[in-house]
């Protein structure tokens, strides 16, 4: 029993039992009503998850809810946010839509939340709100005049500011290029008093704009009134309780101390409203890279509208009534207890909350998770299977507001999760599109993902494996394996894996089905975070028949079973070495000379990576030489602990003290945009641009702590004594 | 084999083989020459340790050295530090001794370092050095005038400042009451320009002063010229490389950024010189608590000397030539590999460096460690024994400068040490005096220390156990056990356990033999950190026959063998609960009301402690119900991991971000001086005195992170799933 290994027959049985129609019905149930975090609709999904996971025939060993009191931000349903154009005499010339247009037979659902920028402050930008730090003239500003600021990046505003006095202006920006909150954070220092954001049809609709035939419900493209909602934040987790689980009496920082959210009122609007505003702007023509899909020239703004426009001399008024509220958000947790190593956890999760109906985000993932638990749960209930290790399922709350439920969970259970977690599998949006698998993860998890993908077939009758299909869409040349599918890295905080990989250092992966990039250049599926992300949308345009959902369930479930059942953990530490060597190569190219010019030797980093490689090679050799069926349980456990703790060894809580939760020195987020070590890249780029002594010192510190972390990881893999 | 438990016969064999005469010879060898860190004498001890641990008959499996480039501070042998009294016309009226008086037949050893305050800056305090922050008058200061500032605590200076204008003065202080560096750090804001420190005979010599008969070489008391050297620091570890192992290319902070060291020149002197200065001081009489053992009234200073004194109107001049140097310091490491769980480490260590000959500090501990390794090493070499777990021995370098060698070791090997360390045993000064055992440690280690102490006899023929003797000197009433010997807590950073318990969260203990407090009120043994801490001193006055050394070796070695060999780790988590409950009780008494008045509920802390108690009780029950010989190895390992990781669960790297290395929220150092949770105590005391909102917020934050850490520890002990 103690030397039991993964059972390939059971995996085949799992694959064959995963049912696309079950997934479809899960999705139908999950998307009946809007289920924004902490609303009544959210509570319905809590109840549904509990019912499913407590089902006596297909449920788990146990399921329960865990609650946190977290800081959210909502518009005021009684006083909706408004965007209007007002003439100098106070006449309202134009009012942007308050809600998205409803197509089809359903009446307008009052539970659909008005599009808004969560965490953007309430306000009515006027002269007395002006706080201008970079104002260049003392002439009286023209208030509320609109300007077009492209994507709202720092360089966009810097460029715009060369032509237009931004003091007192409202900036309209398009999604992309900068994080949601950054568009306002970047704007405020120039005296901009409010920000609008919209999705340009160029970026989401392959240019398509007309709702008479080109957009949903006639295609997957976003209708003119569609608006991407979102959390306008920078850090993840509940903003008031960094590093503390948000319970009733937990210390909360003053709201004034929150960083990383818009300092000025901000509102997202549909592209039909953006069209009406942008195409009437005055001023000079913006450069070609700033142009979108509208049939007009995108101009900077005078500031304000063209003299020959009906909006001439008019202001854009934002009346924003968002307010912060501390609300009770639930995670739903379920477990299958491990038989032999119950103190080792394989965790599988996805968020449950959506912005509206959330058929794709997140309910595609939840309907897949429910199918995985149905098949595994039944095997357990029937006594046909019990995993070697424990499996924990998490249905996280309030992800849309900043990965809150999963992060609070990692804070509350930090000690036992970091002691015992083998891996975390995240399946949020399971199906962006039905072309190919996409996966990201820690390099040591590459091999198990590839293995599973070879055992699962793509949808349809052509009998090609997920692996063989995948490699056509995303591939890379590995020095070790040649051409293989490209498993990406988890360098950001895009979904609930963030707390696991960055904060806990648990080997994590994120799995989905996605686009054929030759067929669309949409930033993401066009209904993302809009009221159009519905069962109808998904079943007609994303995955008719739900076979891509089924494929993701089979692949992710296969990975899950291997992680839970393999006698020896299916992690390959030499693949980690390959990644570090690639990062090192890039760092040498980019930074060696510049560092040397400041008397900083990059040699410790080279030494560290080379020691890591040796330790990994030696451990792989030990593993190859194992006679698994006859090894003592404690020897296997020892090697498994080395593999399990590998990602943990890369943590340094003081590496990035200002970036909440980012402790993993290989995968932390980075601004530098280079495929190399993030802390070094950011510090180097800052130092090279400032040439300040203290910035070079920070580059040196980053180099030292990075080298030490990699050496530490090598120690974890090396001979134990 | 895998269910092999501790072998009581082998422990008896170990006890019987520990030989006091071997310890004596170890000590003779170790103390031949002064062996201050990184000197030639230090290198001799490195070679000796390596020789012993690599001995084919009594050595360990392996031994090697590990080197760090660390920042030390030394006086200039060519230009010794000087303290003089200079008349207004520049005549030198008095010169303090530069070196301690040599007694006996040995010629003066040039390797004896001049007494100095390590890390105090070089300088010659004069008017142009004045930096006065709290000066109260603008009248020209009287420079270099001496004042007596008692122990140099903040309240001492505040009190003195009410009577004397401290601008431009030199403060003479006595050891005790405040940390070495604090006496100067507390002084500088008042405009004090230099600090002298001495040991008052009241505090170290039970008032004895005469070297004709009362002091060494006639007794254990400090001779009049004896001077306690020391590191004048606040934080531990190499000062230039916090959190980074100090290697060749490691990033080092600018020396100007070092915190916690004297901002003004500081020099320690003997009490004969202090007598000459203090008894001639003018000004008012100091209060009774400021009086020492000199046969004169201790006065504040006019500032300066009495008008009727020969030193009338004279200045005290400090000429300090200390300088910082980056030097190569070695740890010597040795291991006995574990047979069944080699990936579990029991670590035993002591520093090797001394200030001078260091017969007691640290060589009493090193000679004990060498006897432990001789007996265990022989058992291993003869094939009679191999521990279940690996044993690592550490002979640390540069402890006297701030626990540097051990701390760099914990930084360099952070990942594997925190993954695998079961316990750390520290035996620094093994024998302060020959009256009784003294032990401090994590509460879960209490039981194994008590058990070992029952199996070892006290020196002499009266056949009483160490336990029965100990309980007469130090005892407490435990709610669980009634009257038992009092095992203290490791709340400070007094020796090399600091990096292990505070930074790594490894269950640690510190063991020694010590005083009969009814016989002396000496702060510590009087030769501490002086040139008189010699083999002769130890063998005649501290432990003639070395039987107390032998007793410590037997007790600490017994603990070591139990930790290394027990099938189930001999840690009692319910004893931890008892300690937390005691701390909680005190916190409720002291803080509940005051917190409630600021709307901060202490209830989460109560809940956390009570959950910890339940989890501990339940785990103890599981342990009681075990049928050890027949349990599966993985089940025993699971429980051992829970016990091993218990102290780790109390770590929070952001709890005390400004206190290097202190991450353990139960044992961190504290200023509040209350037997309760340190972070809460300090934050509460600050808030209650300032009544600032942000200070109450910090108290709330401390309460929350403390409660969360205790809950986390409860999760570690609780059912694994
Ligand atoms: Ca939190
Ligand atoms: Ca260091
Ligand atoms: Zn999502
Ligand atoms: Zn989303
Ligand atoms: Zn010592
Ligand atoms: Zn010492």
Tab-separated table of C-alpha atoms in Angstrom, chain B residues 76 79-84 86 120-131 143-144 168-170 192-195 263-267 315-323:
chain	number	residue	atom	x	y	z
B	76	UNK	CA	44.858	50.157	16.645
B	79	UNK	CA	48.081	53.784	18.584
B	80	UNK	CA	46.215	52.529	21.616
B	81	UNK	CA	43.038	54.216	22.783
B	82	UNK	CA	43.712	56.706	25.568
B	83	UNK	CA	41.724	58.217	28.374
B	84	UNK	CA	43.418	61.123	30.129
B	86	UNK	CA	44.087	67.236	31.113
B	120	UNK	CA	32.398	52.642	18.869
B	121	UNK	CA	33.711	55.262	16.453
B	122	UNK	CA	37.221	56.663	16.494
B	123	UNK	CA	37.425	60.244	17.617
B	124	UNK	CA	38.795	62.881	19.944
B	125	UNK	CA	35.739	64.617	21.308
B	126	UNK	CA	36.216	68.363	21.167
B	127	UNK	CA	34.078	71.394	20.603
B	128	UNK	CA	34.088	70.987	16.844
B	129	UNK	CA	32.641	67.517	17.266
B	130	UNK	CA	29.620	68.818	19.054
B	131	UNK	CA	26.301	67.782	17.722
B	143	UNK	CA	33.967	71.006	27.015
B	144	UNK	CA	35.061	67.549	28.068
B	168	UNK	CA	29.990	68.827	25.488
B	169	UNK	CA	30.341	66.518	28.463
B	170	UNK	CA	31.890	63.075	28.769
B	192	UNK	CA	27.261	64.276	25.371
B	193	UNK	CA	30.400	63.849	23.261
B	194	UNK	CA	31.991	60.724	24.725
B	195	UNK	CA	31.158	57.854	27.034
B	263	UNK	CA	27.344	57.527	17.629
B	264	UNK	CA	30.110	58.962	19.834
B	265	UNK	CA	33.487	57.663	21.033
B	266	UNK	CA	33.144	55.211	23.875
B	267	UNK	CA	35.726	53.399	25.954
B	315	UNK	CA	38.823	67.952	30.942
B	316	UNK	CA	38.594	64.251	30.337
B	317	UNK	CA	40.027	63.436	26.938
B	318	UNK	CA	39.164	60.371	24.921
B	319	UNK	CA	41.488	59.483	22.065
B	320	UNK	CA	39.864	56.546	20.347
B	321	UNK	CA	41.415	54.883	17.322
B	322	UNK	CA	39.041	51.969	16.721
B	323	UNK	CA	38.580	51.025	13.118
